[in-house]
XYZ file of C-alpha atoms in Angstrom:
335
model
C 8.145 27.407 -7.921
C 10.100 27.090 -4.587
C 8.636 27.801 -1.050
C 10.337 28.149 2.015
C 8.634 26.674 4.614
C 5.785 23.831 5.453
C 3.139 26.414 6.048
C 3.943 28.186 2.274
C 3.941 25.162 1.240
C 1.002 24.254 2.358
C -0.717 27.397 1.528
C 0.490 26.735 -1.766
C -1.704 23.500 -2.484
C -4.321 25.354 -0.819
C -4.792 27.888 -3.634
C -3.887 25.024 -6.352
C -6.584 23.326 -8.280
C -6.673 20.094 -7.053
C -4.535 17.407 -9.531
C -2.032 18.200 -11.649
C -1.338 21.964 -10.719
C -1.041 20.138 -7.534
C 1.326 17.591 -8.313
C 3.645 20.316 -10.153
C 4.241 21.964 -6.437
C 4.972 18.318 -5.213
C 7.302 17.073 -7.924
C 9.546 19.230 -6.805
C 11.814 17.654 -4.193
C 12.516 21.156 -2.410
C 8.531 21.327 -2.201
C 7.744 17.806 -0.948
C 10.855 17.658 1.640
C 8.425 20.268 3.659
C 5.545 17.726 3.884
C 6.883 14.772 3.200
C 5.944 11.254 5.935
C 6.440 7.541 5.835
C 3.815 5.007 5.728
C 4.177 1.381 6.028
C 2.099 -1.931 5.093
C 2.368 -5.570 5.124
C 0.738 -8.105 2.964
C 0.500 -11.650 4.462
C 0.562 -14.522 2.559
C -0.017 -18.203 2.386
C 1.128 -21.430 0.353
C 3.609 -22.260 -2.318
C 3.799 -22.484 -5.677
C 2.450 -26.228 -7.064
C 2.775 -27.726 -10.323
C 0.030 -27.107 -13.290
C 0.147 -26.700 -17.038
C -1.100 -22.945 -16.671
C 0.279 -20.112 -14.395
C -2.650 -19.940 -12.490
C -2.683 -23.580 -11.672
C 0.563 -23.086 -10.496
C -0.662 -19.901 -8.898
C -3.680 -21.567 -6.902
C -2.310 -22.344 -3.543
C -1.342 -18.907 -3.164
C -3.711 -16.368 -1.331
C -3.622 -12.889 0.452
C -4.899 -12.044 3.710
C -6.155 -7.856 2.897
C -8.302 -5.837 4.174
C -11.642 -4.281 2.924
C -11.294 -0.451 3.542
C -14.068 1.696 4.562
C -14.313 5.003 4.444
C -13.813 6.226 8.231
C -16.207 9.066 7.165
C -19.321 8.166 5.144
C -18.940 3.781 6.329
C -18.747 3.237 2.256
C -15.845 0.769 0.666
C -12.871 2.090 -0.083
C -10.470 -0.265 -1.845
C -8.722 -3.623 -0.870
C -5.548 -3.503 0.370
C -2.663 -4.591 2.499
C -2.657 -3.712 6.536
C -1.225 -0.529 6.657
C -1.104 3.013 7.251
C 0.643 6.057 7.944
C 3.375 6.640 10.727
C 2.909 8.464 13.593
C 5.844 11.059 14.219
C 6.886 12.835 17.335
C 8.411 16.486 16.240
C 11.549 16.933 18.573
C 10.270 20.042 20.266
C 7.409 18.483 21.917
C 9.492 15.179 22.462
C 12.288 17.293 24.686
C 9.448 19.063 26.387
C 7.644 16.064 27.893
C 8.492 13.952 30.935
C 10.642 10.307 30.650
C 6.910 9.209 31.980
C 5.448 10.744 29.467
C 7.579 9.891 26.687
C 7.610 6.094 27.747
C 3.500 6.682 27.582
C 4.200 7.336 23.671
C 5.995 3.684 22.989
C 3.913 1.453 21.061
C 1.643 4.913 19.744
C 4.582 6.626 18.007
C 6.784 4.741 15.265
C 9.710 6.698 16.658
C 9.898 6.579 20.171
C 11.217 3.177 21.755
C 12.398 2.187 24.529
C 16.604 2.089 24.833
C 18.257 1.185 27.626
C 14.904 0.853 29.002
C 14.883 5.146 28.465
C 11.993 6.290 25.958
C 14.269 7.539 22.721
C 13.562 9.769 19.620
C 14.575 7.921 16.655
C 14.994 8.764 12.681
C 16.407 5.041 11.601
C 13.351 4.098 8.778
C 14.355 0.572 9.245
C 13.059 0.593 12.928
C 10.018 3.190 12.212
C 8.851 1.113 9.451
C 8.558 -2.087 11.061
C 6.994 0.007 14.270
C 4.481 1.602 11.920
C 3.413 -2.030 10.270
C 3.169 -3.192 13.731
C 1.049 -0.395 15.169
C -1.343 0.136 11.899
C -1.892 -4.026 12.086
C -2.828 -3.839 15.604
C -4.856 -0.826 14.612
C -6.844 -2.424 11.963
C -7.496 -5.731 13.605
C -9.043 -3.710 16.622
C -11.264 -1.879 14.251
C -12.467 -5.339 13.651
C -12.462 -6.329 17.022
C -9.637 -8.829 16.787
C -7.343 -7.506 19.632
C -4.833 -10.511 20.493
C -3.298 -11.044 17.373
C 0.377 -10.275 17.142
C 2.890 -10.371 14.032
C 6.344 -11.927 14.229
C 8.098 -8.682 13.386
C 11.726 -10.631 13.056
C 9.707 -11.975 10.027
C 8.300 -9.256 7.990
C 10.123 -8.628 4.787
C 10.669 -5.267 2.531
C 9.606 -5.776 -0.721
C 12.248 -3.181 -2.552
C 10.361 0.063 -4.417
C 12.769 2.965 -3.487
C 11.316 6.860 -3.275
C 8.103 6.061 -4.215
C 5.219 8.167 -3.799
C 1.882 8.534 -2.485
C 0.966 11.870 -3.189
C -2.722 11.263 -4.112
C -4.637 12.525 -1.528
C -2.843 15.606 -1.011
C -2.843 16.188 -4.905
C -6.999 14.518 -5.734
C -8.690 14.737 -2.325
C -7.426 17.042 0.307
C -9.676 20.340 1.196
C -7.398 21.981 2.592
C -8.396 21.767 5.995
C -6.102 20.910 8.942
C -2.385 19.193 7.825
C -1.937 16.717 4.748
C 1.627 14.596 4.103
C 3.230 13.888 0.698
C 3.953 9.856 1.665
C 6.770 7.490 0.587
C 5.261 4.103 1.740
C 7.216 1.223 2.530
C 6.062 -2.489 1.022
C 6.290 -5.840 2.919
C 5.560 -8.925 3.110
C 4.957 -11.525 5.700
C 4.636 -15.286 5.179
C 2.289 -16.596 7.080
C 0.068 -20.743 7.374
C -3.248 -20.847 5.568
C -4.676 -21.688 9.133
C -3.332 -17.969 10.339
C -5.922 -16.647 7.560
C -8.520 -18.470 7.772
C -8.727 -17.820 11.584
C -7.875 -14.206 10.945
C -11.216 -13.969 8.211
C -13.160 -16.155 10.532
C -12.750 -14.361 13.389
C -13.404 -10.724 11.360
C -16.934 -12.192 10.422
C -17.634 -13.817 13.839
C -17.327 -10.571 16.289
C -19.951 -8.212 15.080
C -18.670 -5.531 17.699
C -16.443 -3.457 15.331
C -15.227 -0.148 16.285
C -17.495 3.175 15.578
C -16.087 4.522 12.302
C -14.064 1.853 11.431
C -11.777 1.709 8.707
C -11.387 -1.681 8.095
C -14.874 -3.444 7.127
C -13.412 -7.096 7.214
C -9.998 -9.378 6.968
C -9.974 -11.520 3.567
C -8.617 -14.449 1.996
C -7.849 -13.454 -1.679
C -6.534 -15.865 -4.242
C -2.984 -14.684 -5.500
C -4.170 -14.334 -9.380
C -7.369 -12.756 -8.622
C -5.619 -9.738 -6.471
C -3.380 -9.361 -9.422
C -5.681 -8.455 -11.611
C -7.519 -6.429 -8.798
C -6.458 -2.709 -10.359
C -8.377 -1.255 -13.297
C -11.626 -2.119 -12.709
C -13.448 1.019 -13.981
C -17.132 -0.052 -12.951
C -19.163 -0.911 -9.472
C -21.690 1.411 -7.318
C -18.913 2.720 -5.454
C -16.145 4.393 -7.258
C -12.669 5.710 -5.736
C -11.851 9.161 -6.492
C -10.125 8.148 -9.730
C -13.438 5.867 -10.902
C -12.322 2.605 -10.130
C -14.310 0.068 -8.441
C -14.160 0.369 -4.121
C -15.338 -2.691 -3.400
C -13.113 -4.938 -5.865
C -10.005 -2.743 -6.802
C -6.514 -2.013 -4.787
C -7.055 1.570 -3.111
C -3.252 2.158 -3.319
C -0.709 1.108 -6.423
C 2.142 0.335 -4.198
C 0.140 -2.405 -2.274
C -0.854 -3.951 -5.973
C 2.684 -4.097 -6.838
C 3.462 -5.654 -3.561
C 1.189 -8.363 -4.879
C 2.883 -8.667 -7.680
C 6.216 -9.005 -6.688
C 4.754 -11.918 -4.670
C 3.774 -13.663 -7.789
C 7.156 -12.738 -10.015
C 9.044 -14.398 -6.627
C 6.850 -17.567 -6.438
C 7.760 -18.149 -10.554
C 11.167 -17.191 -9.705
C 11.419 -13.775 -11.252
C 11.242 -16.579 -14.474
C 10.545 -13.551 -17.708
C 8.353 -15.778 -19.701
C 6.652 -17.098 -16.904
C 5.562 -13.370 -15.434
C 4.509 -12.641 -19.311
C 2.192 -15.863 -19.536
C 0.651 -15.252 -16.246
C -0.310 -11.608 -17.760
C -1.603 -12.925 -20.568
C -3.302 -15.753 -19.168
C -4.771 -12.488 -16.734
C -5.899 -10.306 -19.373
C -7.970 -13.470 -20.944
C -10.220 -13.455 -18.402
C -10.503 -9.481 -17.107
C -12.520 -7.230 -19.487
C -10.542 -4.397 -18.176
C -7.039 -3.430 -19.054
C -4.398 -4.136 -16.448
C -1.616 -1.349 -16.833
C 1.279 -1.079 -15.104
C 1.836 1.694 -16.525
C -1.139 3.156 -15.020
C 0.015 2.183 -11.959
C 3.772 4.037 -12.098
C 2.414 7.100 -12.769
C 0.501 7.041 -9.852
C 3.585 6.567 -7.805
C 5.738 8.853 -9.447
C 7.718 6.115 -11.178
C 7.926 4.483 -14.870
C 7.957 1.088 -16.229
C 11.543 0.772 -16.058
C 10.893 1.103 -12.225
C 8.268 -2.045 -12.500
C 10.911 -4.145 -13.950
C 13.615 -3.383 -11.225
C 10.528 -4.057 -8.273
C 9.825 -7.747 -10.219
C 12.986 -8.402 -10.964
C 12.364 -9.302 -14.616
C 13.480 -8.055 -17.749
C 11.995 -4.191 -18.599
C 11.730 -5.315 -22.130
C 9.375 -8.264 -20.617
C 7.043 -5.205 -18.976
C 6.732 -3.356 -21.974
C 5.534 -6.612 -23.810
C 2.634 -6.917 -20.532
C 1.598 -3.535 -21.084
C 0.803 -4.441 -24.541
C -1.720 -7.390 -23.457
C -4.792 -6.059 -23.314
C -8.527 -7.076 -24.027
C -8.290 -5.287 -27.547
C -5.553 -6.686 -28.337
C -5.907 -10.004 -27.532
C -9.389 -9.730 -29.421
C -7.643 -8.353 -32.628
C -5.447 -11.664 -32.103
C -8.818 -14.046 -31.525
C -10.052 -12.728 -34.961
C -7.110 -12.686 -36.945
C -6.362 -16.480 -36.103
């Protein structure tokens, strides 16, 4: 069914059951045009890939600087993930009815607005919002953690490529239909960064016990490359995510998994056999199946899509998505 306008649409998912009635008003592009934002995260990362007779020997200079989410609400965990966050928007109508004082008062708060000429302008160019809204959802996050002089080189930050994908979880699985929700297409990156710039980063998170009141962000950490890729899945823990998996161990959000990733299918080169060992050398030691395919859905995309984010053969993706605990277990006993 087509609606007309943000509010119908709106009204719309109101009524809907939340989940897959839910999703059948989004997946339609007319639908989701009406609610649709941006988001924007970046993953730093450290060290290079060394020699070893096993992928994760090669892999084990390489580590993650995430954050552990919190739930802003009840102070419970809420995932892993990259820094990152949703982009603040200015609608035109109450851009063209404020001030050039106020409007230069909205630089740095709104992903849109910068300064031109030294005059506060409305933009629409992602690439420029995108970088803003990593910039701004950083700072963000650090100050929840009470880090406030720590800034990111944004001439350095890097899109990691994963066209018109979708976050359109919480609207679909969580939203009460209270106040506004936004169907998201989130935007990847990552930023390469010394070990020292983690370490300090973590230190400093666990040093300064003043955090913000109803913080989001619970602490900066230093997670080994292989251990983050295996970080999705994990059906098990005290405290679940909406979909069961584990909050205090598992990526809240697909797209910032796949970031990871992609980090790992760049360090080996985007090398087909390579990215196929390190899954199965992966799935050896996790007792819980790590699907990709899992993971597309989520983000309105297929396998297929995986391949072309990696850069690696699709036929090589299908083979990963056949690794799994079972199956290597069959292989154990039929040896």
């Amino acid at each position: 069914m087509f609606f007309n306008s943000r509010q119908e649409v709106l009204q719309a998912l109101r009524n809907a059951p939340k989940g897959q009635e839910r999703l059948n008003i989004l997946n339609q592009k007319h639908n989701r045009d009406f609610i649709k934002n941006s988001g924007a995260n970046v993953t730093l990362v450290s060290g290079k890939i060394s020699s070893g007779k096993t992928i994760k020997e090669q892999l084990r200079n390489l580590n993650l600087g995430l954050i552990a989410r919190l739930n802003a609400k009840t102070g419970t965990p809420d995932g892993i993930g990259a820094m990152g966050g949703l982009a603040e928007r200015t609608p035109e109508e109450e851009f063209y009815h404020l001030n050039q004082d106020e409007r230069r008062q909205l630089v740095g708060l709104r992903d849109d607005v910068i300064l031109q000429n030294d005059s506060p302008v409305l933009i629409n160019d992602i690439n420029l919002i995108r970088i803003n809204n990593v910039l701004r959802e950083t700072r963000e996050e650090l100050e929840n953690l009470g880090i406030t002089d720590f800034k990111l080189p944004a001439e350095k930050i890097k899109l990691i490529n994963m066209p018109d994908i979708r976050d359109d979880n919480y609207a679909a699985n969580i939203w009460n239909g209270k106040g506004n929700v936004w169907a998201i297409t989130p935007y990847c990156h990552v930023l390469q960064c010394s070990a020292e710039t983690l370490q300090t980063l973590a230190q400093r998170s666990q040093d300064i016990k003043q955090h913000q009141e109803h913080s989001e962000a619970a602490e900066f950490k230093i997670v080994p490359l292989f251990t983050a890729l295996k970080s999705y899945g994990n059906h098990s823990g005290k405290n679940r995510l909406e979909d069961g998996r584990n909050a205090q161990t598992d990526y809240r959000y697909p797209h910032e998994w796949l970031a990871a990733w992609f980090i790992a299918s760049a360090a080996l080169n985007h090398d087909d056999n390579a990215v196929l060992c390190l899954m199965t050398e992966l799935q050896q030691e996790t007792p819980w199946n790590i699907s990709f395919n899992a993971a597309a859905q989520k983000m309105g995309k297929d396998l297929a899509f995986i391949a072309d984010v990696l850069k690696i053969d699709p036929q090589i993706v299908q083979k990963m998505e056949q690794i799994s605990p079972q199956a290597l277990s069959v292989m154990n006993i039929t040896r």
